[in-house]
Amino acid sequence: MSKAFFFKTLFLFFNRILFGKVRGFHRNLSNNHATTQLLKYQKYPSLALRSDLSSKTLIFNVEEVLLKSPSLFPYFMLVALEAGGCLRAIVLLLLYPLICLVSEEMGLKIMVMVCFFGIKKERFKAGRAVLPKFYLEDVGLEIFEVLKRGGEKVAVSKLPQVMVEDFIREYLEIDVVVGRELKVFHGYFVGLIEEKKKDMIWLEEILVKNRVDSNMIGISGFNISLDDHQLFSRCKEIYLVGKADKWSWQRLPKQKYPKPLIFHDGRLALRPTALDAVAIFMWAPFGFILAIFRILISKSLPTNISTPLNAFSGMYLTTTMPKNSYSLSNKEKGKKSKGLLYVCNHKTLLDPVYLNVILNKSVTGVTYSVSRISETLSPIKTVRLSRNRDQDGIMVESLLNQGDVVVCPEGTTCREPYLLRFSPLFAELGDVIVPVAIDSHVTMFYGTTASGLKCLDPLFCLMNPTPMYTVQFLERVSGLSKSCSNGVVSKFDVANHVQSEIGKALGFECTNLTRRDKYLILVGNEGKV
């Protein structure tokens, strides 16, 4: 019995020594691995101080690094509303509490299912026409400056590829974009995301195809997951961006955009966070009633009565007259002259209506591509252009012989502070041209669209709680039919002169872009009716 106890004790002793050393070896190995990982992962502030980034390849996470907002919900709400409609957006909003409770990956799958199920792939334009504006307004200035100093750049996103690719490529000028792929059946999205293993294989193919240098630096958030670790496994160093870092960043100002944002589409004028989305849907019924009220009183009541009522309903109008008030009069003693030709930049369909209110006299609005409903509801006379030069010239000249005419030579609206190229036709028609600089401000809804129903444009504009208009009348210019005192000698000179004067008054930049360019960028067609 004593011998058995002795051998048992001896066995336990050697066993403890042996396995104790093994556990000590594993512990040392684990500590060494942790030390290696600590050397690989570093905090973001040290990255901003590096001066050798031009020779490095930067692979960064779009949501964790580039965008200041921690939530992806507003971008999916934009997709749901602009690509799917109000009902789909309401369903997404009702599911928001569930999205917050489940895991990040599950929440992403729910939003993808609601927003993309049944949407035709070829008709999905929100990624190109709507989302870039809101992405750009959410980019951090400091991290953008760091990325700009890098060599090759690879953007990695948890969002579907169709939601981020156009923004990253077109406006940040980064060629390698890796997003999540969506499943498609017979040309329609089914609302499902491809497995991440396939995404990893796709990433490797992209890196090889673009010959991205293996000496990469990764930039991600502190809540980096195992999948993110796999994506960034090729990086020799990974810099982690904390929430405090992002909160301290400024938003990227418009003058520092790599490519200017001139055209964008969509009805929403504000970024639809969950609270803002609730406010929008709560306001919409009241806004609709308010818009109908504003239209009815403008249509049925005289200007001197409808104007105070519209002001009481929340509409703001600021007017600036030229120094010489005679610029708005074209009466000459003993002579019958043509009416004035008011030439203004184009913000909404209501531009001629506001001029009619300010002048307190009847004017005719020359339009193009306006719905019959808008023409019917208009409180002033409107005449359509045919886009036939000779016919339009005869028509406008006939209208000028009857009274004052308002034209918008840009041919389409532009929301941003830019002026499109002015058509020179107006320079040949009017004896006296009055340039008018117009700017507008909305809080919830845009009153213009490139891909939606144009008949709803005035309604959406008037649904805003406090739509604001600023109208400046500038010094008049002589047309080609009279001697010109401004030193211009051709219709193009007159058009460019008027465009530049309006641009100076508004602080807008003049461009050579046209209506055709706008529709090619936003919708993929030439905008012909």
PDB file of N, CA and C in Angstrom, residues 368-369 387 411-412 450 514-529:
ATOM      1  N   TYR A 368     -40.234  74.961 -70.039  1.00  0.00           N
ATOM      2  CA  TYR A 368     -39.882  73.784 -70.828  1.00  0.00           C
ATOM      3  C   TYR A 368     -39.936  72.568 -69.923  1.00  0.00           C
ATOM      4  N   SER A 369     -40.515  71.483 -70.405  1.00  0.00           N
ATOM      5  CA  SER A 369     -40.600  70.239 -69.643  1.00  0.00           C
ATOM      6  C   SER A 369     -41.350  70.443 -68.328  1.00  0.00           C
ATOM      7  N   ARG A 387     -38.222  74.123 -78.286  1.00  0.00           N
ATOM      8  CA  ARG A 387     -36.807  73.828 -78.561  1.00  0.00           C
ATOM      9  C   ARG A 387     -36.487  73.898 -80.052  1.00  0.00           C
ATOM     10  N   GLY A 411     -32.361  76.413 -68.616  1.00  0.00           N
ATOM     11  CA  GLY A 411     -33.127  75.296 -69.156  1.00  0.00           C
ATOM     12  C   GLY A 411     -33.493  74.238 -68.142  1.00  0.00           C
ATOM     13  N   THR A 412     -32.905  74.289 -66.960  1.00  0.00           N
ATOM     14  CA  THR A 412     -33.214  73.337 -65.899  1.00  0.00           C
ATOM     15  C   THR A 412     -32.741  73.924 -64.587  1.00  0.00           C
ATOM     16  N   ALA A 450     -35.123  65.194 -61.010  1.00  0.00           N
ATOM     17  CA  ALA A 450     -34.698  64.771 -62.345  1.00  0.00           C
ATOM     18  C   ALA A 450     -35.307  63.426 -62.708  1.00  0.00           C
ATOM     19  N   THR A 514     -24.690  71.951 -69.064  1.00  0.00           N
ATOM     20  CA  THR A 514     -26.014  72.188 -69.628  1.00  0.00           C
ATOM     21  C   THR A 514     -27.043  71.239 -69.022  1.00  0.00           C
ATOM     22  N   ARG A 515     -28.277  71.417 -69.451  1.00  0.00           N
ATOM     23  CA  ARG A 515     -29.363  70.523 -69.053  1.00  0.00           C
ATOM     24  C   ARG A 515     -29.025  69.078 -69.408  1.00  0.00           C
ATOM     25  N   ARG A 516     -28.471  68.869 -70.581  1.00  0.00           N
ATOM     26  CA  ARG A 516     -28.112  67.525 -71.035  1.00  0.00           C
ATOM     27  C   ARG A 516     -27.105  66.890 -70.076  1.00  0.00           C
ATOM     28  N   ASP A 517     -26.112  67.656 -69.644  1.00  0.00           N
ATOM     29  CA  ASP A 517     -25.109  67.137 -68.701  1.00  0.00           C
ATOM     30  C   ASP A 517     -25.759  66.714 -67.394  1.00  0.00           C
ATOM     31  N   LYS A 518     -26.677  67.506 -66.910  1.00  0.00           N
ATOM     32  CA  LYS A 518     -27.352  67.194 -65.649  1.00  0.00           C
ATOM     33  C   LYS A 518     -28.072  65.854 -65.730  1.00  0.00           C
ATOM     34  N   TYR A 519     -28.845  65.654 -66.780  1.00  0.00           N
ATOM     35  CA  TYR A 519     -29.636  64.432 -66.874  1.00  0.00           C
ATOM     36  C   TYR A 519     -28.773  63.213 -67.181  1.00  0.00           C
ATOM     37  N   LEU A 520     -27.678  63.396 -67.893  1.00  0.00           N
ATOM     38  CA  LEU A 520     -26.768  62.274 -68.127  1.00  0.00           C
ATOM     39  C   LEU A 520     -26.134  61.809 -66.821  1.00  0.00           C
ATOM     40  N   ILE A 521     -25.802  62.756 -65.953  1.00  0.00           N
ATOM     41  CA  ILE A 521     -25.164  62.417 -64.685  1.00  0.00           C
ATOM     42  C   ILE A 521     -26.144  61.771 -63.719  1.00  0.00           C
ATOM     43  N   LEU A 522     -27.347  62.317 -63.621  1.00  0.00           N
ATOM     44  CA  LEU A 522     -28.291  61.865 -62.604  1.00  0.00           C
ATOM     45  C   LEU A 522     -29.167  60.694 -63.044  1.00  0.00           C
ATOM     46  N   VAL A 523     -29.604  60.721 -64.300  1.00  0.00           N
ATOM     47  CA  VAL A 523     -30.586  59.739 -64.747  1.00  0.00           C
ATOM     48  C   VAL A 523     -30.042  58.805 -65.826  1.00  0.00           C
ATOM     49  N   GLY A 524     -29.026  59.254 -66.564  1.00  0.00           N
ATOM     50  CA  GLY A 524     -28.486  58.428 -67.633  1.00  0.00           C
ATOM     51  C   GLY A 524     -29.148  58.652 -68.963  1.00  0.00           C
ATOM     52  N   ASN A 525     -29.950  59.732 -69.090  1.00  0.00           N
ATOM     53  CA  ASN A 525     -30.515  60.083 -70.393  1.00  0.00           C
ATOM     54  C   ASN A 525     -30.304  61.579 -70.630  1.00  0.00           C
ATOM     55  N   GLU A 526     -30.751  62.078 -71.769  1.00  0.00           N
ATOM     56  CA  GLU A 526     -30.509  63.472 -72.133  1.00  0.00           C
ATOM     57  C   GLU A 526     -31.613  64.414 -71.679  1.00  0.00           C
ATOM     58  N   GLY A 527     -32.574  63.905 -70.937  1.00  0.00           N
ATOM     59  CA  GLY A 527     -33.614  64.755 -70.387  1.00  0.00           C
ATOM     60  C   GLY A 527     -34.586  65.304 -71.397  1.00  0.00           C
ATOM     61  N   LYS A 528     -34.717  64.643 -72.531  1.00  0.00           N
ATOM     62  CA  LYS A 528     -35.644  65.120 -73.550  1.00  0.00           C
ATOM     63  C   LYS A 528     -37.060  64.666 -73.229  1.00  0.00           C
ATOM     64  N   VAL A 529     -38.015  65.524 -73.582  1.00  0.00           N
ATOM     65  CA  VAL A 529     -39.420  65.214 -73.356  1.00  0.00           C
ATOM     66  C   VAL A 529     -40.064  64.835 -74.671  1.00  0.00           C
TER      67      VAL A 529
END
